[in-house]
């Protein structure tokens, strides 16, 4: 029970890494706010947790709307009284070259992946300060620091997430608020599968190629990111802030 009596918000908790994180945190004793734009998926995560004996509530959230973030955080505080952990996870996957991306697409990816993360941090910070501290985990990516072809908007946004983590860690350390990031490699989720299909690629061929890019010759599982998020959220990581943990099966070792 590494998160006993803690209250955690996970954005994008309806699918993939977000859902696995909600479930793992609940198993470790945290009450979980599943904050999600897809109501059916968010409700389902909350139900899976409560059916398994954990504590969870769904809260509707669109991270591109500051009003929606404020409402979600107020909702969480009204139910549980405080918040201890924020996992910024909800993201838009927008690939393509710099010539492909439209102005509206750029605005959407930056509003979701960067400004959305920042606004969630902004809303929880006064609550963390009041309670004496907290832990923020930003889900970045190996795409935050490697170049990949036809991935300009997404990789640019994920690069910005790394600096958001470092700079907020610097500003919030005095308030005992730790801010860390996780850089996953290729993880098998519905979001990535949809992206591959939307790009007109063969899913099994793409999965095989991604698996071969790791030293372990396989894709990662959402649960393998959730366990690292758990570590960063817990007291086990009490001297860590402004750090990024790469969880990619060795993909970016060289
Ligand atoms: N899967 C991977 O290979 C991989 C690799 C590196 C980083 N990541 C990062 O991990 C995170 C989760 O990715 P995933 O693969 O689990 O994705 P996913 O698509 O399976 O899940 C993302 C969830 O976020 C929700 N969401 C999207 N936009 C939202 C919004 N505006 N407001 C609230 N919720 C919203 C979606 O409805 C969905 O439930 C993302 O930040 C992603 O960039 C994933």
PDB file of N, CA, C and O and ligand atoms in Angstrom, residues 11-18 35-38 41 61-64 88-93 108 112-113 117 139-143 154 158 182-192 210 222, ligand 1:
ATOM      1  N   UNK A  11      -5.123  12.215 -15.581  1.00  0.00           N
ATOM      2  CA  UNK A  11      -5.823  12.700 -16.776  1.00  0.00           C
ATOM      3  C   UNK A  11      -5.700  11.647 -17.883  1.00  0.00           C
ATOM      4  O   UNK A  11      -4.696  10.940 -17.976  1.00  0.00           O
ATOM      5  N   UNK A  12      -6.749  11.545 -18.692  1.00  0.00           N
ATOM      6  CA  UNK A  12      -6.747  10.506 -19.734  1.00  0.00           C
ATOM      7  C   UNK A  12      -6.793   9.121 -19.120  1.00  0.00           C
ATOM      8  O   UNK A  12      -6.232   8.174 -19.672  1.00  0.00           O
ATOM      9  N   UNK A  13      -7.496   8.989 -18.006  1.00  0.00           N
ATOM     10  CA  UNK A  13      -7.536   7.724 -17.273  1.00  0.00           C
ATOM     11  C   UNK A  13      -8.451   6.669 -17.884  1.00  0.00           C
ATOM     12  O   UNK A  13      -8.608   5.598 -17.313  1.00  0.00           O
ATOM     13  N   UNK A  14      -9.019   6.961 -19.041  1.00  0.00           N
ATOM     14  CA  UNK A  14      -9.959   6.007 -19.640  1.00  0.00           C
ATOM     15  C   UNK A  14      -9.322   4.945 -20.505  1.00  0.00           C
ATOM     16  O   UNK A  14     -10.000   4.003 -20.935  1.00  0.00           O
ATOM     17  N   UNK A  15      -8.040   5.060 -20.783  1.00  0.00           N
ATOM     18  CA  UNK A  15      -7.432   4.132 -21.753  1.00  0.00           C
ATOM     19  C   UNK A  15      -5.943   3.961 -21.460  1.00  0.00           C
ATOM     20  O   UNK A  15      -5.346   4.779 -20.748  1.00  0.00           O
ATOM     21  N   UNK A  16      -5.375   2.903 -21.995  1.00  0.00           N
ATOM     22  CA  UNK A  16      -3.926   2.718 -22.060  1.00  0.00           C
ATOM     23  C   UNK A  16      -3.177   2.960 -20.766  1.00  0.00           C
ATOM     24  O   UNK A  16      -3.500   2.406 -19.705  1.00  0.00           O
ATOM     25  N   UNK A  17      -2.153   3.788 -20.859  1.00  0.00           N
ATOM     26  CA  UNK A  17      -1.274   4.075 -19.716  1.00  0.00           C
ATOM     27  C   UNK A  17      -2.064   4.727 -18.577  1.00  0.00           C
ATOM     28  O   UNK A  17      -1.843   4.436 -17.398  1.00  0.00           O
ATOM     29  N   UNK A  18      -2.997   5.612 -18.940  1.00  0.00           N
ATOM     30  CA  UNK A  18      -3.805   6.303 -17.922  1.00  0.00           C
ATOM     31  C   UNK A  18      -4.646   5.324 -17.126  1.00  0.00           C
ATOM     32  O   UNK A  18      -4.687   5.376 -15.889  1.00  0.00           O
ATOM     33  N   UNK A  35      -9.917  11.341 -14.689  1.00  0.00           N
ATOM     34  CA  UNK A  35     -10.289  12.580 -15.380  1.00  0.00           C
ATOM     35  C   UNK A  35     -10.127  12.351 -16.883  1.00  0.00           C
ATOM     36  O   UNK A  35      -9.009  12.108 -17.346  1.00  0.00           O
ATOM     37  N   UNK A  36     -11.234  12.438 -17.617  1.00  0.00           N
ATOM     38  CA  UNK A  36     -11.217  11.893 -18.985  1.00  0.00           C
ATOM     39  C   UNK A  36     -12.250  12.606 -19.860  1.00  0.00           C
ATOM     40  O   UNK A  36     -13.341  12.917 -19.413  1.00  0.00           O
ATOM     41  N   UNK A  37     -11.877  12.801 -21.132  1.00  0.00           N
ATOM     42  CA  UNK A  37     -12.801  13.439 -22.080  1.00  0.00           C
ATOM     43  C   UNK A  37     -13.856  12.441 -22.580  1.00  0.00           C
ATOM     44  O   UNK A  37     -14.972  12.834 -22.925  1.00  0.00           O
ATOM     45  N   UNK A  38     -13.488  11.173 -22.635  1.00  0.00           N
ATOM     46  CA  UNK A  38     -14.391  10.120 -23.111  1.00  0.00           C
ATOM     47  C   UNK A  38     -15.147   9.549 -21.902  1.00  0.00           C
ATOM     48  O   UNK A  38     -14.609   8.757 -21.133  1.00  0.00           O
ATOM     49  N   UNK A  41     -15.424   5.674 -21.413  1.00  0.00           N
ATOM     50  CA  UNK A  41     -14.143   5.057 -21.041  1.00  0.00           C
ATOM     51  C   UNK A  41     -13.762   5.428 -19.606  1.00  0.00           C
ATOM     52  O   UNK A  41     -13.294   4.580 -18.835  1.00  0.00           O
ATOM     53  N   UNK A  61     -13.390  15.667 -18.132  1.00  0.00           N
ATOM     54  CA  UNK A  61     -12.301  16.641 -18.307  1.00  0.00           C
ATOM     55  C   UNK A  61     -11.923  16.766 -19.769  1.00  0.00           C
ATOM     56  O   UNK A  61     -11.732  15.769 -20.460  1.00  0.00           O
ATOM     57  N   UNK A  62     -11.816  18.023 -20.221  1.00  0.00           N
ATOM     58  CA  UNK A  62     -11.149  18.311 -21.495  1.00  0.00           C
ATOM     59  C   UNK A  62      -9.959  19.198 -21.143  1.00  0.00           C
ATOM     60  O   UNK A  62     -10.139  20.366 -20.784  1.00  0.00           O
ATOM     61  N   UNK A  63      -8.761  18.647 -21.240  1.00  0.00           N
ATOM     62  CA  UNK A  63      -7.573  19.410 -20.805  1.00  0.00           C
ATOM     63  C   UNK A  63      -7.298  20.648 -21.659  1.00  0.00           C
ATOM     64  O   UNK A  63      -6.504  21.497 -21.263  1.00  0.00           O
ATOM     65  N   UNK A  64      -7.971  20.766 -22.803  1.00  0.00           N
ATOM     66  CA  UNK A  64      -7.762  21.978 -23.614  1.00  0.00           C
ATOM     67  C   UNK A  64      -8.563  23.159 -23.052  1.00  0.00           C
ATOM     68  O   UNK A  64      -8.399  24.281 -23.523  1.00  0.00           O
ATOM     69  N   UNK A  88      -0.224  13.848 -15.253  1.00  0.00           N
ATOM     70  CA  UNK A  88      -0.581  14.472 -16.532  1.00  0.00           C
ATOM     71  C   UNK A  88      -0.292  13.459 -17.632  1.00  0.00           C
ATOM     72  O   UNK A  88       0.879  13.175 -17.938  1.00  0.00           O
ATOM     73  N   UNK A  89      -1.344  12.913 -18.227  1.00  0.00           N
ATOM     74  CA  UNK A  89      -1.185  11.800 -19.167  1.00  0.00           C
ATOM     75  C   UNK A  89      -1.967  12.000 -20.470  1.00  0.00           C
ATOM     76  O   UNK A  89      -1.535  11.541 -21.529  1.00  0.00           O
ATOM     77  N   UNK A  90      -3.113  12.676 -20.415  1.00  0.00           N
ATOM     78  CA  UNK A  90      -3.970  12.819 -21.615  1.00  0.00           C
ATOM     79  C   UNK A  90      -3.207  13.536 -22.720  1.00  0.00           C
ATOM     80  O   UNK A  90      -2.587  14.573 -22.478  1.00  0.00           O
ATOM     81  N   UNK A  91      -3.249  12.983 -23.927  1.00  0.00           N
ATOM     82  CA  UNK A  91      -2.466  13.595 -25.008  1.00  0.00           C
ATOM     83  C   UNK A  91      -3.151  13.432 -26.352  1.00  0.00           C
ATOM     84  O   UNK A  91      -3.990  12.560 -26.548  1.00  0.00           O
ATOM     85  N   UNK A  92      -2.754  14.323 -27.266  1.00  0.00           N
ATOM     86  CA  UNK A  92      -3.177  14.215 -28.673  1.00  0.00           C
ATOM     87  C   UNK A  92      -1.987  13.686 -29.464  1.00  0.00           C
ATOM     88  O   UNK A  92      -0.858  14.157 -29.291  1.00  0.00           O
ATOM     89  N   UNK A  93      -2.241  12.681 -30.300  1.00  0.00           N
ATOM     90  CA  UNK A  93      -1.182  12.114 -31.154  1.00  0.00           C
ATOM     91  C   UNK A  93      -1.315  12.755 -32.529  1.00  0.00           C
ATOM     92  O   UNK A  93      -2.194  12.368 -33.299  1.00  0.00           O
ATOM     93  N   UNK A 108      -4.058  22.624 -31.528  1.00  0.00           N
ATOM     94  CA  UNK A 108      -4.675  21.522 -30.776  1.00  0.00           C
ATOM     95  C   UNK A 108      -3.619  20.699 -30.024  1.00  0.00           C
ATOM     96  O   UNK A 108      -3.800  20.388 -28.838  1.00  0.00           O
ATOM     97  N   UNK A 112      -3.324  20.627 -25.936  1.00  0.00           N
ATOM     98  CA  UNK A 112      -3.559  19.378 -25.203  1.00  0.00           C
ATOM     99  C   UNK A 112      -2.299  18.957 -24.452  1.00  0.00           C
ATOM    100  O   UNK A 112      -2.326  18.758 -23.231  1.00  0.00           O
ATOM    101  N   UNK A 113      -1.201  18.800 -25.168  1.00  0.00           N
ATOM    102  CA  UNK A 113      -0.011  18.128 -24.611  1.00  0.00           C
ATOM    103  C   UNK A 113       0.861  19.035 -23.753  1.00  0.00           C
ATOM    104  O   UNK A 113       1.627  18.521 -22.934  1.00  0.00           O
ATOM    105  N   UNK A 117      -1.227  20.227 -19.740  1.00  0.00           N
ATOM    106  CA  UNK A 117      -0.420  19.760 -18.598  1.00  0.00           C
ATOM    107  C   UNK A 117      -0.158  20.940 -17.644  1.00  0.00           C
ATOM    108  O   UNK A 117      -0.296  20.814 -16.424  1.00  0.00           O
ATOM    109  N   UNK A 139       3.665  12.581 -18.123  1.00  0.00           N
ATOM    110  CA  UNK A 139       4.016  11.538 -19.076  1.00  0.00           C
ATOM    111  C   UNK A 139       4.551  12.232 -20.334  1.00  0.00           C
ATOM    112  O   UNK A 139       3.801  12.893 -21.062  1.00  0.00           O
ATOM    113  N   UNK A 140       5.862  12.127 -20.511  1.00  0.00           N
ATOM    114  CA  UNK A 140       6.525  12.676 -21.699  1.00  0.00           C
ATOM    115  C   UNK A 140       6.633  11.538 -22.702  1.00  0.00           C
ATOM    116  O   UNK A 140       5.645  10.835 -22.965  1.00  0.00           O
ATOM    117  N   UNK A 141       7.823  11.302 -23.259  1.00  0.00           N
ATOM    118  CA  UNK A 141       7.993  10.232 -24.259  1.00  0.00           C
ATOM    119  C   UNK A 141       9.474  10.171 -24.647  1.00  0.00           C
ATOM    120  O   UNK A 141      10.207  11.153 -24.449  1.00  0.00           O
ATOM    121  N   UNK A 142       9.897   9.040 -25.232  1.00  0.00           N
ATOM    122  CA  UNK A 142      11.216   9.078 -25.866  1.00  0.00           C
ATOM    123  C   UNK A 142      11.195  10.095 -27.006  1.00  0.00           C
ATOM    124  O   UNK A 142      12.232  10.643 -27.385  1.00  0.00           O
ATOM    125  N   UNK A 143       9.981  10.382 -27.520  1.00  0.00           N
ATOM    126  CA  UNK A 143       9.843  11.402 -28.572  1.00  0.00           C
ATOM    127  C   UNK A 143      10.153  12.801 -28.066  1.00  0.00           C
ATOM    128  O   UNK A 143      10.221  13.744 -28.849  1.00  0.00           O
ATOM    129  N   UNK A 154       3.892  16.265 -32.735  1.00  0.00           N
ATOM    130  CA  UNK A 154       3.881  15.458 -31.498  1.00  0.00           C
ATOM    131  C   UNK A 154       5.224  15.552 -30.782  1.00  0.00           C
ATOM    132  O   UNK A 154       5.282  15.816 -29.572  1.00  0.00           O
ATOM    133  N   UNK A 158       6.122  17.042 -27.071  1.00  0.00           N
ATOM    134  CA  UNK A 158       6.692  16.201 -26.012  1.00  0.00           C
ATOM    135  C   UNK A 158       8.055  16.737 -25.552  1.00  0.00           C
ATOM    136  O   UNK A 158       8.435  16.577 -24.389  1.00  0.00           O
ATOM    137  N   UNK A 182       8.120  10.824 -17.105  1.00  0.00           N
ATOM    138  CA  UNK A 182       8.412   9.471 -17.590  1.00  0.00           C
ATOM    139  C   UNK A 182       8.462   9.543 -19.114  1.00  0.00           C
ATOM    140  O   UNK A 182       7.601  10.188 -19.740  1.00  0.00           O
ATOM    141  N   UNK A 183       9.467   8.896 -19.681  1.00  0.00           N
ATOM    142  CA  UNK A 183       9.604   8.853 -21.138  1.00  0.00           C
ATOM    143  C   UNK A 183       9.387   7.413 -21.611  1.00  0.00           C
ATOM    144  O   UNK A 183      10.347   6.630 -21.698  1.00  0.00           O
ATOM    145  N   UNK A 184       8.143   7.056 -21.932  1.00  0.00           N
ATOM    146  CA  UNK A 184       7.912   5.694 -22.429  1.00  0.00           C
ATOM    147  C   UNK A 184       8.417   5.540 -23.858  1.00  0.00           C
ATOM    148  O   UNK A 184       8.423   6.493 -24.648  1.00  0.00           O
ATOM    149  N   UNK A 185       8.837   4.305 -24.169  1.00  0.00           N
ATOM    150  CA  UNK A 185       9.074   3.943 -25.566  1.00  0.00           C
ATOM    151  C   UNK A 185       7.754   3.496 -26.175  1.00  0.00           C
ATOM    152  O   UNK A 185       6.704   4.049 -25.857  1.00  0.00           O
ATOM    153  N   UNK A 186       7.792   2.468 -27.031  1.00  0.00           N
ATOM    154  CA  UNK A 186       6.555   2.023 -27.686  1.00  0.00           C
ATOM    155  C   UNK A 186       5.760   1.102 -26.767  1.00  0.00           C
ATOM    156  O   UNK A 186       6.207  -0.008 -26.446  1.00  0.00           O
ATOM    157  N   UNK A 187       4.597   1.568 -26.370  1.00  0.00           N
ATOM    158  CA  UNK A 187       3.731   0.849 -25.426  1.00  0.00           C
ATOM    159  C   UNK A 187       2.447   0.463 -26.159  1.00  0.00           C
ATOM    160  O   UNK A 187       1.876   1.295 -26.897  1.00  0.00           O
ATOM    161  N   UNK A 188       2.001  -0.758 -25.943  1.00  0.00           N
ATOM    162  CA  UNK A 188       0.824  -1.262 -26.660  1.00  0.00           C
ATOM    163  C   UNK A 188      -0.455  -0.671 -26.056  1.00  0.00           C
ATOM    164  O   UNK A 188      -0.896  -1.104 -24.989  1.00  0.00           O
ATOM    165  N   UNK A 189      -1.028   0.327 -26.724  1.00  0.00           N
ATOM    166  CA  UNK A 189      -2.271   0.952 -26.230  1.00  0.00           C
ATOM    167  C   UNK A 189      -3.225   1.181 -27.398  1.00  0.00           C
ATOM    168  O   UNK A 189      -2.810   1.193 -28.568  1.00  0.00           O
ATOM    169  N   UNK A 190      -4.484   1.433 -27.046  1.00  0.00           N
ATOM    170  CA  UNK A 190      -5.500   1.702 -28.070  1.00  0.00           C
ATOM    171  C   UNK A 190      -5.152   2.969 -28.847  1.00  0.00           C
ATOM    172  O   UNK A 190      -5.384   3.049 -30.062  1.00  0.00           O
ATOM    173  N   UNK A 191      -4.594   3.954 -28.144  1.00  0.00           N
ATOM    174  CA  UNK A 191      -4.263   5.222 -28.791  1.00  0.00           C
ATOM    175  C   UNK A 191      -3.243   5.045 -29.900  1.00  0.00           C
ATOM    176  O   UNK A 191      -3.400   5.584 -30.999  1.00  0.00           O
ATOM    177  N   UNK A 192      -2.211   4.260 -29.627  1.00  0.00           N
ATOM    178  CA  UNK A 192      -1.161   4.042 -30.634  1.00  0.00           C
ATOM    179  C   UNK A 192      -1.696   3.178 -31.781  1.00  0.00           C
ATOM    180  O   UNK A 192      -1.431   3.461 -32.961  1.00  0.00           O
ATOM    181  N   UNK A 210       8.131  -1.914 -34.250  1.00  0.00           N
ATOM    182  CA  UNK A 210       8.346  -1.203 -32.985  1.00  0.00           C
ATOM    183  C   UNK A 210       8.975  -2.142 -31.954  1.00  0.00           C
ATOM    184  O   UNK A 210       9.862  -1.746 -31.201  1.00  0.00           O
ATOM    185  N   UNK A 222       1.182  -1.079 -20.738  1.00  0.00           N
ATOM    186  CA  UNK A 222       0.793   0.097 -19.939  1.00  0.00           C
ATOM    187  C   UNK A 222       1.124  -0.075 -18.455  1.00  0.00           C
ATOM    188  O   UNK A 222       1.539   0.874 -17.795  1.00  0.00           O
TER     189      UNK A 222
HETATM  190  N1  LIG B   1       1.603   4.374 -26.065  1.00  0.00           N
HETATM  191  C1  LIG B   1       2.838   4.754 -26.332  1.00  0.00           C
HETATM  192  O1  LIG B   1       3.593   4.079 -27.077  1.00  0.00           O
HETATM  193  C2  LIG B   1       3.373   6.018 -25.730  1.00  0.00           C
HETATM  194  C3  LIG B   1       4.757   6.275 -25.870  1.00  0.00           C
HETATM  195  C4  LIG B   1       5.271   7.423 -25.301  1.00  0.00           C
HETATM  196  C5  LIG B   1       4.445   8.298 -24.615  1.00  0.00           C
HETATM  197  N2  LIG B   1       3.115   8.021 -24.510  1.00  0.00           N
HETATM  198  C6  LIG B   1       2.286   8.986 -23.786  1.00  0.00           C
HETATM  199  O2  LIG B   1       1.514   8.293 -22.830  1.00  0.00           O
HETATM  200  C7  LIG B   1       0.278   9.005 -22.623  1.00  0.00           C
HETATM  201  C8  LIG B   1      -0.890   8.055 -22.772  1.00  0.00           C
HETATM  202  O3  LIG B   1      -0.843   7.467 -24.051  1.00  0.00           O
HETATM  203  P1  LIG B   1      -1.693   6.174 -24.425  1.00  0.00           P
HETATM  204  O4  LIG B   1      -0.930   5.472 -25.469  1.00  0.00           O
HETATM  205  O5  LIG B   1      -2.113   5.478 -23.195  1.00  0.00           O
HETATM  206  O6  LIG B   1      -2.951   6.871 -25.137  1.00  0.00           O
HETATM  207  P2  LIG B   1      -4.505   6.474 -25.235  1.00  0.00           P
HETATM  208  O7  LIG B   1      -5.011   7.170 -26.447  1.00  0.00           O
HETATM  209  O8  LIG B   1      -4.693   4.996 -25.132  1.00  0.00           O
HETATM  210  O9  LIG B   1      -5.113   7.174 -23.958  1.00  0.00           O
HETATM  211  C9  LIG B   1      -5.174   8.586 -23.874  1.00  0.00           C
HETATM  212  C10 LIG B   1      -6.436   8.983 -23.139  1.00  0.00           C
HETATM  213  O10 LIG B   1      -6.470  10.429 -23.074  1.00  0.00           O
HETATM  214  C11 LIG B   1      -7.800  10.862 -23.328  1.00  0.00           C
HETATM  215  N3  LIG B   1      -7.776  12.242 -23.832  1.00  0.00           N
HETATM  216  C12 LIG B   1      -7.402  12.653 -25.054  1.00  0.00           C
HETATM  217  N4  LIG B   1      -7.566  13.971 -25.174  1.00  0.00           N
HETATM  218  C13 LIG B   1      -8.060  14.407 -23.984  1.00  0.00           C
HETATM  219  C14 LIG B   1      -8.445  15.673 -23.497  1.00  0.00           C
HETATM  220  N5  LIG B   1      -8.404  16.775 -24.274  1.00  0.00           N
HETATM  221  N6  LIG B   1      -8.873  15.783 -22.212  1.00  0.00           N
HETATM  222  C15 LIG B   1      -8.957  14.670 -21.427  1.00  0.00           C
HETATM  223  N7  LIG B   1      -8.654  13.435 -21.844  1.00  0.00           N
HETATM  224  C16 LIG B   1      -8.201  13.306 -23.118  1.00  0.00           C
HETATM  225  C17 LIG B   1      -8.312   9.871 -24.365  1.00  0.00           C
HETATM  226  O11 LIG B   1      -9.736   9.862 -24.433  1.00  0.00           O
HETATM  227  C18 LIG B   1      -7.722   8.556 -23.884  1.00  0.00           C
HETATM  228  O12 LIG B   1      -8.578   7.887 -22.979  1.00  0.00           O
HETATM  229  C19 LIG B   1       0.302  10.167 -23.607  1.00  0.00           C
HETATM  230  O13 LIG B   1       0.792  11.316 -22.947  1.00  0.00           O
HETATM  231  C20 LIG B   1       1.289   9.714 -24.651  1.00  0.00           C
HETATM  232  O14 LIG B   1       1.868  10.789 -25.345  1.00  0.00           O
HETATM  233  C21 LIG B   1       2.563   6.904 -25.057  1.00  0.00           C
END
